[in-house]
Short mmCIF file of C-alpha atoms in Angstrom, two decimals:
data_model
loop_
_atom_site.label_atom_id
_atom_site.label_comp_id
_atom_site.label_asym_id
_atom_site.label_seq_id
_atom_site.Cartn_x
_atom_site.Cartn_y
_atom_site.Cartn_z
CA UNK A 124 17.04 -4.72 -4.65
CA UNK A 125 15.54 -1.35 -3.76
CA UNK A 126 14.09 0.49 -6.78
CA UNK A 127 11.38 3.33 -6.32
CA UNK A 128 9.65 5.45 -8.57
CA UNK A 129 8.24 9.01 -8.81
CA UNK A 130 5.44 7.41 -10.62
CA UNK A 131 4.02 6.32 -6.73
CA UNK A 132 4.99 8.73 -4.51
CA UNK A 133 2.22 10.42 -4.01
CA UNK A 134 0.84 6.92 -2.71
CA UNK A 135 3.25 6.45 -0.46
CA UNK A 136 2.83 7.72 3.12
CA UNK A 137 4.15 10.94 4.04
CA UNK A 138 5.35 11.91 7.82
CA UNK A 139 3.29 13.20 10.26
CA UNK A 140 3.51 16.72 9.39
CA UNK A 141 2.13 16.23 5.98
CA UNK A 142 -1.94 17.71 5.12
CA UNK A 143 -3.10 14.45 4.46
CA UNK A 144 -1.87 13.23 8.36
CA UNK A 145 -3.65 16.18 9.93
CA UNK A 146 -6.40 15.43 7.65
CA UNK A 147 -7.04 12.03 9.40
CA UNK A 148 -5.84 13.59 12.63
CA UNK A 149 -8.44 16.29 12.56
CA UNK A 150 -10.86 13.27 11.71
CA UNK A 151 -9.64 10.82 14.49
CA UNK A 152 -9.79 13.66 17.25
CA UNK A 153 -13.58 14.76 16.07
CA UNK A 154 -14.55 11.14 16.42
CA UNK A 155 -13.29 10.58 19.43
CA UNK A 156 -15.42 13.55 20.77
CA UNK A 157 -18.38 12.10 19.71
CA UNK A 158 -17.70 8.83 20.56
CA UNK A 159 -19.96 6.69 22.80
CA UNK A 160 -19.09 8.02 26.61
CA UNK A 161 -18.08 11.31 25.55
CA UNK A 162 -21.90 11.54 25.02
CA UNK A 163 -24.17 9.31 26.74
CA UNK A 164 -26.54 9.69 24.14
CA UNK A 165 -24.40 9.39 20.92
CA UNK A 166 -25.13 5.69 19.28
CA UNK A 167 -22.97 4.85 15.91
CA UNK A 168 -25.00 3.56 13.11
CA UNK A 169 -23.66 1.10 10.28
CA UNK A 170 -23.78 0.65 6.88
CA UNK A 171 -22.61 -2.68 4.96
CA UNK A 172 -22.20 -1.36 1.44
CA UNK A 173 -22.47 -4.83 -0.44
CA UNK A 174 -24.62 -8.00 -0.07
CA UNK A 175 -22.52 -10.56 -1.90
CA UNK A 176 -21.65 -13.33 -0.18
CA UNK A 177 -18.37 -11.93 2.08
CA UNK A 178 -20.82 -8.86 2.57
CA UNK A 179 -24.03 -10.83 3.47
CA UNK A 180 -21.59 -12.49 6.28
CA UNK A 181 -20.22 -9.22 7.07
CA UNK A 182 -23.96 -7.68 7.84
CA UNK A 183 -24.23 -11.04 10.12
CA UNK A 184 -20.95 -10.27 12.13
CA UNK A 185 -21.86 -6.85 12.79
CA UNK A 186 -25.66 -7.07 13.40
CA UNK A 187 -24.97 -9.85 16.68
CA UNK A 188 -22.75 -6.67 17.63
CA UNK A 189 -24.65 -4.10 17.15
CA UNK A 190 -27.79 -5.48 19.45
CA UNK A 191 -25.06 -6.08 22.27
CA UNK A 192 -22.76 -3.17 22.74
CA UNK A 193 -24.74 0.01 23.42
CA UNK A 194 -22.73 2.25 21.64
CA UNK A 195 -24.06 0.90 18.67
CA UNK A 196 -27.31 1.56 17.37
CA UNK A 197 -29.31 -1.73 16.88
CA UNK A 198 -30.27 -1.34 13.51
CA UNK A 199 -27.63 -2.01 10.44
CA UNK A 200 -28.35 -0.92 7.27
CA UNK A 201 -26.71 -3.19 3.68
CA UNK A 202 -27.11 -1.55 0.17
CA UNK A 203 -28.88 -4.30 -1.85
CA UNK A 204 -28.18 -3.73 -6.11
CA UNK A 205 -31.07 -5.15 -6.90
CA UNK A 206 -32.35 -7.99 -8.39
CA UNK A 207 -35.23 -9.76 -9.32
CA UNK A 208 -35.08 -13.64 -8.56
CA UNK A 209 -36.52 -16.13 -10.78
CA UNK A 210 -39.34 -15.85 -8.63
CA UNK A 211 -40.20 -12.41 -9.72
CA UNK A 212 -39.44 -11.37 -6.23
CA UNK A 213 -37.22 -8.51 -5.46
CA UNK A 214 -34.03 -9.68 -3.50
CA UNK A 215 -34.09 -6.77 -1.18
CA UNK A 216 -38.29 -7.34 -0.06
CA UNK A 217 -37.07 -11.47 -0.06
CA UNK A 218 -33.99 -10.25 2.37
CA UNK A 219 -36.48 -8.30 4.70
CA UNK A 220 -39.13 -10.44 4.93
CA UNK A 221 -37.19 -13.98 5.11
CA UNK A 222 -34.11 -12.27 6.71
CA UNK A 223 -31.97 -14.35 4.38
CA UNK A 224 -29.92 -13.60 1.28
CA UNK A 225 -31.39 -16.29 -0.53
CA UNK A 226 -29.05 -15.52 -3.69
CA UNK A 227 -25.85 -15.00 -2.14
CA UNK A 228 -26.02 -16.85 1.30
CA UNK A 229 -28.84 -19.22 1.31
CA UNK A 230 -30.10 -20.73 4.32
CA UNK A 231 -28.33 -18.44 6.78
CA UNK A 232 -29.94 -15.95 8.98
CA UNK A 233 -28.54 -12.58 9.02
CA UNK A 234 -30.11 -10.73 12.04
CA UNK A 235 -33.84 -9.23 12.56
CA UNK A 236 -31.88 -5.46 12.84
CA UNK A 237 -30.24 -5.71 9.58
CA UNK A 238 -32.64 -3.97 6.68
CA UNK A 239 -31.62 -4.02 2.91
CA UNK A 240 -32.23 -1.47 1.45
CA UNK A 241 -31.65 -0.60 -2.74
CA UNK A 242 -30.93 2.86 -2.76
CA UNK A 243 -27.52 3.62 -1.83
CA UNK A 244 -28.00 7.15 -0.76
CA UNK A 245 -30.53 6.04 1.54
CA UNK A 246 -28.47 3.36 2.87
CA UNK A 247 -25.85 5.11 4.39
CA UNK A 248 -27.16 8.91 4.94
CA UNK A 249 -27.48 8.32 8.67
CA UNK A 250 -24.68 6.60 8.89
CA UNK A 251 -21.34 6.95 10.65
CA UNK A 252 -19.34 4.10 10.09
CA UNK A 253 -19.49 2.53 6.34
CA UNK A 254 -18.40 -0.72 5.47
CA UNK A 255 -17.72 -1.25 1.97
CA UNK A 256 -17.78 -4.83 0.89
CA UNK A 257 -18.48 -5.01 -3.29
CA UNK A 258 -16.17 -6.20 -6.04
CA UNK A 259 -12.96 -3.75 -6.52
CA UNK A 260 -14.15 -2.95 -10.30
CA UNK A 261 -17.55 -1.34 -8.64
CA UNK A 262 -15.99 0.78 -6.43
CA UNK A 263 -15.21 3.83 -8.31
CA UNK A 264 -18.57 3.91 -9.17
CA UNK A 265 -19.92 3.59 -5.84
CA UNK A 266 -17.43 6.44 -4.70
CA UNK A 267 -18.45 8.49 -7.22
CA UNK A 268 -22.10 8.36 -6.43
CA UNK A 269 -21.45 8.61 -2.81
CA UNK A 270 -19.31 11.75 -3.29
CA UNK A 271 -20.91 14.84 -1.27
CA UNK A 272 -23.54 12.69 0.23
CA UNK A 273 -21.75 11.58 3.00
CA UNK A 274 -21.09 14.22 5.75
CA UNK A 275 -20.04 14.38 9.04
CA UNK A 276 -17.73 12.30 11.23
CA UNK A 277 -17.64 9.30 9.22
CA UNK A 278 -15.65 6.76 9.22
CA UNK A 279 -15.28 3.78 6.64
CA UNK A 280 -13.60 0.38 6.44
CA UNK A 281 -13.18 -1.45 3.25
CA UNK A 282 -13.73 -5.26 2.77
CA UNK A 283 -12.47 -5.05 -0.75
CA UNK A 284 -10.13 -7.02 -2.05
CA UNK A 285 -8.08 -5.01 -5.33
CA UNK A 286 -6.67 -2.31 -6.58
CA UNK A 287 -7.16 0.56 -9.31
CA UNK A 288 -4.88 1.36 -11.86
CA UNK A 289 -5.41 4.83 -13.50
CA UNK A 290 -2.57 7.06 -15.73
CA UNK A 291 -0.84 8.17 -12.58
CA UNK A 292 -0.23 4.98 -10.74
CA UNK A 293 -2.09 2.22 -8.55
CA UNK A 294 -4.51 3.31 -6.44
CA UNK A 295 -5.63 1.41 -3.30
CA UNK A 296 -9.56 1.28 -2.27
CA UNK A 297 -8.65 2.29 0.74
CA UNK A 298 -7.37 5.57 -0.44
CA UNK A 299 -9.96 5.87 -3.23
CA UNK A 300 -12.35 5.56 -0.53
CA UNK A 301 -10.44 8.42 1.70
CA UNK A 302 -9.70 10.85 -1.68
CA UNK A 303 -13.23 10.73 -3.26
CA UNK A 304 -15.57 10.89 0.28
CA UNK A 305 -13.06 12.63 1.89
CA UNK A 306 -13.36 9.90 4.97
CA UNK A 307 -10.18 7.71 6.33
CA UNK A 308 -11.13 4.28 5.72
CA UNK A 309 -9.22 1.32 7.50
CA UNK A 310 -9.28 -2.11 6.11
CA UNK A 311 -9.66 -5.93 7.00
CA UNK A 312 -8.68 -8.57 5.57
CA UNK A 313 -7.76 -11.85 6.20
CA UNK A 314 -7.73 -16.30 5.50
CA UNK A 315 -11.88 -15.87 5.64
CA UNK A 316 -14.18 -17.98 3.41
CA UNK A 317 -17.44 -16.73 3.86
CA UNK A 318 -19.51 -19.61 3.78
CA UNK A 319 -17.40 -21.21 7.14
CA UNK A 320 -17.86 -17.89 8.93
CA UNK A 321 -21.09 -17.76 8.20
CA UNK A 322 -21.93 -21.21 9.94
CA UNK A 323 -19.44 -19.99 12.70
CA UNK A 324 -16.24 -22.15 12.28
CA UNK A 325 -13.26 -20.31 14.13
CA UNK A 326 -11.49 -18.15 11.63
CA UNK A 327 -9.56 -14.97 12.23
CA UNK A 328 -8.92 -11.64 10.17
CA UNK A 329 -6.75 -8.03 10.30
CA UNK A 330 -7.21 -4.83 10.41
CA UNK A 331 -5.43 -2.28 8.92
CA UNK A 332 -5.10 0.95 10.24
CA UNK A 333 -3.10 4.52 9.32
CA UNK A 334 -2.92 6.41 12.63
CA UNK A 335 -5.37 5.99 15.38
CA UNK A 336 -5.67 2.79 17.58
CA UNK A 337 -8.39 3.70 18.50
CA UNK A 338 -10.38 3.99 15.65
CA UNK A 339 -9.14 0.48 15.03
CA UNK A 340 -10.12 -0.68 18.36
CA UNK A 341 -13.59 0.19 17.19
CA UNK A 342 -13.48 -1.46 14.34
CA UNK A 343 -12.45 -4.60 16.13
CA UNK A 344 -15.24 -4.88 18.59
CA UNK A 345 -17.93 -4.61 15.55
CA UNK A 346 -16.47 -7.51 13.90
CA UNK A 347 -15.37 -9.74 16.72
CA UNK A 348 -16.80 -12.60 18.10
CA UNK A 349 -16.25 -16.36 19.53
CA UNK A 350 -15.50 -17.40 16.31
CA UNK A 351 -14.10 -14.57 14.41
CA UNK A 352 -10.91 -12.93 16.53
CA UNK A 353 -10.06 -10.01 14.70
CA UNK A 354 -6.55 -7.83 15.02
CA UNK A 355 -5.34 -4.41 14.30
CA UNK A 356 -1.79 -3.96 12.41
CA UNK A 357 -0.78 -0.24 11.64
CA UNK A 358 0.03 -1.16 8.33
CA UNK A 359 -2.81 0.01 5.84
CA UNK A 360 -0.65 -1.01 3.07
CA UNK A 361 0.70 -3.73 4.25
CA UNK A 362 -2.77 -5.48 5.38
CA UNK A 363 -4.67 -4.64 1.68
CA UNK A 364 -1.86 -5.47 -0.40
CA UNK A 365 -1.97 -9.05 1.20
CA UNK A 366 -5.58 -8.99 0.24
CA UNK A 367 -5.33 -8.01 -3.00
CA UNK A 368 -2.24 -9.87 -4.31
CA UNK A 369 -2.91 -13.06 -3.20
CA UNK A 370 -5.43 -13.54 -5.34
CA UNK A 371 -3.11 -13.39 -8.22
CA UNK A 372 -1.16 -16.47 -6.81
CA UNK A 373 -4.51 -18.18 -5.93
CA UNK A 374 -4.78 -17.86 -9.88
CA UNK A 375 -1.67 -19.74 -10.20
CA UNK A 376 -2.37 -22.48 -7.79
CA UNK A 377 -5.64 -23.06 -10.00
CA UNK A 378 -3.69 -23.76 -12.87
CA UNK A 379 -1.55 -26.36 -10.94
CA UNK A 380 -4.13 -28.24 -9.32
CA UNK A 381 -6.40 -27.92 -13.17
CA UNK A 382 -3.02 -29.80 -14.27
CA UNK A 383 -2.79 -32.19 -11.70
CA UNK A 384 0.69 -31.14 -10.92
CA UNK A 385 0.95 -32.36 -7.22
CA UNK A 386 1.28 -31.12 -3.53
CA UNK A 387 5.00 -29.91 -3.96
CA UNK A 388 4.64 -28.31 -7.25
CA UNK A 389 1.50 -26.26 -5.64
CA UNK A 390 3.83 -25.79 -2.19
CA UNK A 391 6.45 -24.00 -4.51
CA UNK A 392 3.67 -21.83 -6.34
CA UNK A 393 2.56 -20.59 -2.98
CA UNK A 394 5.95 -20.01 -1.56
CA UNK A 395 7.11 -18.04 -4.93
CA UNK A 396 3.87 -16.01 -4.92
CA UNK A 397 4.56 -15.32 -1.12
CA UNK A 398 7.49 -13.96 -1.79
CA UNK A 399 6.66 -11.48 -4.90
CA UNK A 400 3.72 -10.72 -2.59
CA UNK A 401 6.20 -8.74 -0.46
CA UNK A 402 8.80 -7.66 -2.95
CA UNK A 403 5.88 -5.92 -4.77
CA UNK A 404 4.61 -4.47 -1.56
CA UNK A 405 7.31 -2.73 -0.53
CA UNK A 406 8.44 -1.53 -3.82
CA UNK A 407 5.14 0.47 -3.97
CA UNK A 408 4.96 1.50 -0.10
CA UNK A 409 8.25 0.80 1.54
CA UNK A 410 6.57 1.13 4.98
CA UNK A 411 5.07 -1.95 4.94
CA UNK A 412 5.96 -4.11 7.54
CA UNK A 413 7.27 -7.30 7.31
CA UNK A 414 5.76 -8.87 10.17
CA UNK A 415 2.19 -8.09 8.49
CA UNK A 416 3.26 -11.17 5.93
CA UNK A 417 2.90 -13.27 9.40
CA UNK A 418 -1.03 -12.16 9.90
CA UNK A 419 -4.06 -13.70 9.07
CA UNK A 420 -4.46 -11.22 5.47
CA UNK A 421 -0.82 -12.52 4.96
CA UNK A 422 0.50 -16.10 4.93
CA UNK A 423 -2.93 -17.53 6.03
CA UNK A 424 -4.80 -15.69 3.40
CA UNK A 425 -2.93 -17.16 0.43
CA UNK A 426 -3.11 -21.02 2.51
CA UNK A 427 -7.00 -20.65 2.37
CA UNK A 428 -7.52 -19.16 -0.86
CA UNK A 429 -5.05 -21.04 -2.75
CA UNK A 430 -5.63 -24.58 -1.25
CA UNK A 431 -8.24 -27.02 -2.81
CA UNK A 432 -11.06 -28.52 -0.95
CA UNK A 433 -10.51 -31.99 1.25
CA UNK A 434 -6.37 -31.23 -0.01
CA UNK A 435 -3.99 -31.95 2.53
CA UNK A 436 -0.86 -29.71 2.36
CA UNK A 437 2.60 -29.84 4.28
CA UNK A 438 4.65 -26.95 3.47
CA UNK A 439 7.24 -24.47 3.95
CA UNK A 440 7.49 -20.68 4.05
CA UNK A 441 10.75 -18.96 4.20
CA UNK A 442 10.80 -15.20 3.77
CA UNK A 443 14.18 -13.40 4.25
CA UNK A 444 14.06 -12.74 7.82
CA UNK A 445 12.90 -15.71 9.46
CA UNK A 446 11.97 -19.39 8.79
CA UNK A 447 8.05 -20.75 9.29
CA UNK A 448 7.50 -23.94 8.86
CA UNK A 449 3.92 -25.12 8.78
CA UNK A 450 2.24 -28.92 8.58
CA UNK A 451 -1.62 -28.37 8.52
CA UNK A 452 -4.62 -30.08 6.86
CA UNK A 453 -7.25 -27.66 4.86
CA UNK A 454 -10.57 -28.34 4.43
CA UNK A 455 -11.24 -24.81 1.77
CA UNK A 456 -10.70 -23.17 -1.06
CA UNK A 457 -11.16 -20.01 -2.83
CA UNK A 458 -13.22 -19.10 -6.11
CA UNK A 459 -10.18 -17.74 -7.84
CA UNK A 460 -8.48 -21.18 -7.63
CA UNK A 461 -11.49 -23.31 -8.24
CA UNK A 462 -12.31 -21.35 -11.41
CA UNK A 463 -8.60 -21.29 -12.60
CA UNK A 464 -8.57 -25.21 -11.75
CA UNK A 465 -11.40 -25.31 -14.33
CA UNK A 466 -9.63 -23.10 -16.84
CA UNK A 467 -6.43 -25.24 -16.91
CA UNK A 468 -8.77 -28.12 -17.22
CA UNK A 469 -10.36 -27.29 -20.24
CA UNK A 470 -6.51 -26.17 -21.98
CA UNK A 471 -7.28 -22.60 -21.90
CA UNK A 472 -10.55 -23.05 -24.35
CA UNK A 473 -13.26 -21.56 -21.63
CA UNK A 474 -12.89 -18.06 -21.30
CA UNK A 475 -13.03 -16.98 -17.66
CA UNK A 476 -16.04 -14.83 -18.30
CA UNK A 477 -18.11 -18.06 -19.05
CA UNK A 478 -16.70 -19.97 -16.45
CA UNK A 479 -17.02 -16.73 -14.08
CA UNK A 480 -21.03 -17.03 -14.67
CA UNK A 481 -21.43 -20.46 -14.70
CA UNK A 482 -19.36 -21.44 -11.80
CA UNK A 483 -19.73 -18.33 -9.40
CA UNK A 484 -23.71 -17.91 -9.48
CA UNK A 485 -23.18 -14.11 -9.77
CA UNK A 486 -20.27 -13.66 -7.55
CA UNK A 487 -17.55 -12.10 -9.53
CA UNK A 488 -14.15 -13.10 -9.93
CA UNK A 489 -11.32 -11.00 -8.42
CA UNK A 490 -7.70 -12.66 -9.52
CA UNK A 491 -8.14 -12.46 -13.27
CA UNK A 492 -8.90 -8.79 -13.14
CA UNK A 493 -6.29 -8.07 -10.53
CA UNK A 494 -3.60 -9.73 -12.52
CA UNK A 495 -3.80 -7.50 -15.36
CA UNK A 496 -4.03 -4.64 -13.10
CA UNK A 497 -1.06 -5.83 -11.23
CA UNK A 498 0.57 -6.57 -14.92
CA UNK A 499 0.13 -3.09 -16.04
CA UNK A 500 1.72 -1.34 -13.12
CA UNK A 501 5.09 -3.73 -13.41
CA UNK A 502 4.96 -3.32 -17.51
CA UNK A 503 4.49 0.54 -16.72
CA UNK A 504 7.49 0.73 -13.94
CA UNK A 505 9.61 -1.54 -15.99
CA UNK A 506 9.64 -4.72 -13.73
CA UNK A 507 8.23 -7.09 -15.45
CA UNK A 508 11.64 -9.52 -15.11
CA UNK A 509 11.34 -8.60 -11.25
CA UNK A 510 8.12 -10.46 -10.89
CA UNK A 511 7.95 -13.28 -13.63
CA UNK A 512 5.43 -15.37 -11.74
CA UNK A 513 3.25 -12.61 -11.68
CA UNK A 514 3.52 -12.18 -15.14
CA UNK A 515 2.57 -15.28 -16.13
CA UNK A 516 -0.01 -15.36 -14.80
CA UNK A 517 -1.35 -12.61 -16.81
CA UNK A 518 -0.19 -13.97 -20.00
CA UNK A 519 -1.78 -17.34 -19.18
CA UNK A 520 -5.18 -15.86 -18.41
CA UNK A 521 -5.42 -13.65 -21.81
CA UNK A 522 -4.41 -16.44 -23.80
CA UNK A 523 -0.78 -15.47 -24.64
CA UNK A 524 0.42 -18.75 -23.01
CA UNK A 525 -0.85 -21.88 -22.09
CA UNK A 526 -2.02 -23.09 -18.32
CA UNK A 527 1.07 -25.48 -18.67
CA UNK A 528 3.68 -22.57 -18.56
CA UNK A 529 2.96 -21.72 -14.82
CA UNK A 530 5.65 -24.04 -14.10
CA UNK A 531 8.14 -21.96 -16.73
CA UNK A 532 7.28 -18.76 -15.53
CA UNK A 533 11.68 -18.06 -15.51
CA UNK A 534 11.54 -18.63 -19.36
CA UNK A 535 8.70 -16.75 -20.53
CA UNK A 536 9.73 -12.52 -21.32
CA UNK A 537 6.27 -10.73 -21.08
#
């Protein structure tokens, strides 16, 4: 079924003629000008824009980069909100002087170039290539801030995994990111739990780009190494949809494992959140591709962040044009599950909030928010029937029904 709606089109892409095209075209060529060999002396400099975990990790990928290529310059820059540890220590001075992120990613060394720094202006004024890495509900916020500060040929690449909803539709961070700076911002995403990248275990991730290769190019050599093999999709969409979404269905995989309901009830979950995945994503941007579904931010993405710890998990994907079937053993697990297994555990009685602070040691908790987000743009379009798994889920985290109904979802009306 094919049903579109006014209310998105001015988030969906537009052909090449269109402003917003030359807008990034104008951008991409202006770049490229600048770009290290057009000018011997030219060196990009990098700001990580977040120092959570996933951003602490993110500083550590691109700071091994930064001191090899010389097109970089050596020195990256991460926007620290500070805090003061129990200690009475500011995290930023402990980050500087220990080179470690005690808080967020304890007992790994980040790289002698990479300075934190608190003040967010200061971070990134010198900088042409931002990485934003924070919780989605911070962003606008950060944007706002940012807005008019950052000149130049700039160009940004978000990290962050959600969405905003505002009175006139969904709005990706990506294009929050491109309509508030007035910067084109890429994305990556991807099956990446920090804490294994961090101690280097082979992992891979996507990046999602609008228009220029090249750009994309770039941003795969500043994240790429041994362990970490990074690839571009032209799918922008596509790529952060994945991203975003699958933390809804990592929601409902907590409640099945919280339940004890078993390896083929959790297969199922996975498979039916798969596939609303997509539906959803090309309702709202018919240009997404299906072969993005096949990428690391895509079927691999919702394996890692849905699966449980030491769980071993045969299953099988099938997705309208082609069959994938998959036997592997996982060894991770995502917060959104883990905190949803301990919802379901306690019957619904511990608000996520309380398990969000006691569980997450200031890390904040994506799926819960994302699900009502995602719940208010199907209740707004009218397709609430269309996507009844992703419904549910709602329902079940604000109480309305009980962790047990994730395996009703068909017989619940929202």
């Amino acid at each position: 079924m094919r049903i579109r709606s006014s209310f998105f089109s001015i988030f969906l892409l537009s052909s090449s003629s269109s402003p917003s095209s030359s807008f990034f075209s104008s951008r991409f060529s202006s770049l490229s000008a600048m770009s290290p060999g057009a000018n011997g002396d030219f060196k990009s400099r990098v700001t990580v824009v977040g120092s959570g975990n996933w951003g602490s990790v993110a500083a550590k990928l691109i700071a091994s980069n930064a001191l090899k290529l010389p097109s970089f310059h050596d020195e990256v820059r991460m926007w620290v909100f500070e805090e003061v540890l129990p200690n009475g220590e500011k995290l930023t001075d402990v980050i500087n002087k220990t080179n470690e992120n005690v808080k967020y990613l304890p007992g790994i060394k980040l790289g002698r170039n990479v300075v934190a720094d608190p003040d967010l202006e200061n971070a990134v004024k010198e900088a042409n290539m931002l990485v934003f890495v924070t919780p989605h509900q911070f962003m606008g916020g950060i944007c706002k801030k940012l807005k008019g500060k950052v000149t130049g040929e700039v160009e940004a690449i978000s990290l962050v995994k959600g969405m905003e909803v505002k009175k006139e539709g969904p709005c990706m961070i990506s294009s929050l990111i491109s309509k508030e700076l007035g910067i084109n911002s890429c994305v990556l995403m991807g099956a990446n739990i920090a804490n294994e990248i961090a101690v280097e275990k082979f992992s891979e991730a996507t990046v999602g780009y609008r228009e220029s290769r090249e750009i994309a190019d770039t941003w795969v050599q500043l994240f790429s190494t041994p362990y970490f093999m990074v690839t571009p999709v032209h799918d922008v969409e596509g790529v952060e949809l994945c991203g975003t979404l699958k933390n809804v269905v990592a929601i409902a995989a907590g409640f099945v494992d919280g339940l004890d309901m078993g390896n083929n009830t959790k297969a199922a979950i996975m498979r039916i959140g798969l596939r609303e995945m997509r539906a959803l994503s090309k309702l709202l941007f018919p240009s997404v591709k299906d072969s993005t579904f096949f990428e690391s931010c895509g079927v691999a993405d919702v394996i890692t962040t849905c699966c449980k710890e030491d769980y071993e998990l045969s299953f099988c994907f099938l997705l309208s044009i082609v069959k994938v079937i998959a036997l592997l053993t996982i060894t991770v697990g995502g917060r959104n599950r883990r905190v949803a297994e301990a919802f379901a555990q306690s019957g619904g009685k511990r608000s996520f909030d309380e398990l969000e602070a006691k569980m997450l040691q200031g890390q904040k908790l994506q799926g819960v928010s994302t699900a009502r987000e995602v719940y208010e743009v199907l209740n707004h379009c009218g397709w609430l029937e269309m996507f009844p798994l992703f419904s549910t889920v709602h329902q079940i985290c604000t109480g309305r029904l009980k962790p047990e109904a994730i395996v009703h979802y068909r017989d619940h009306k929202a």
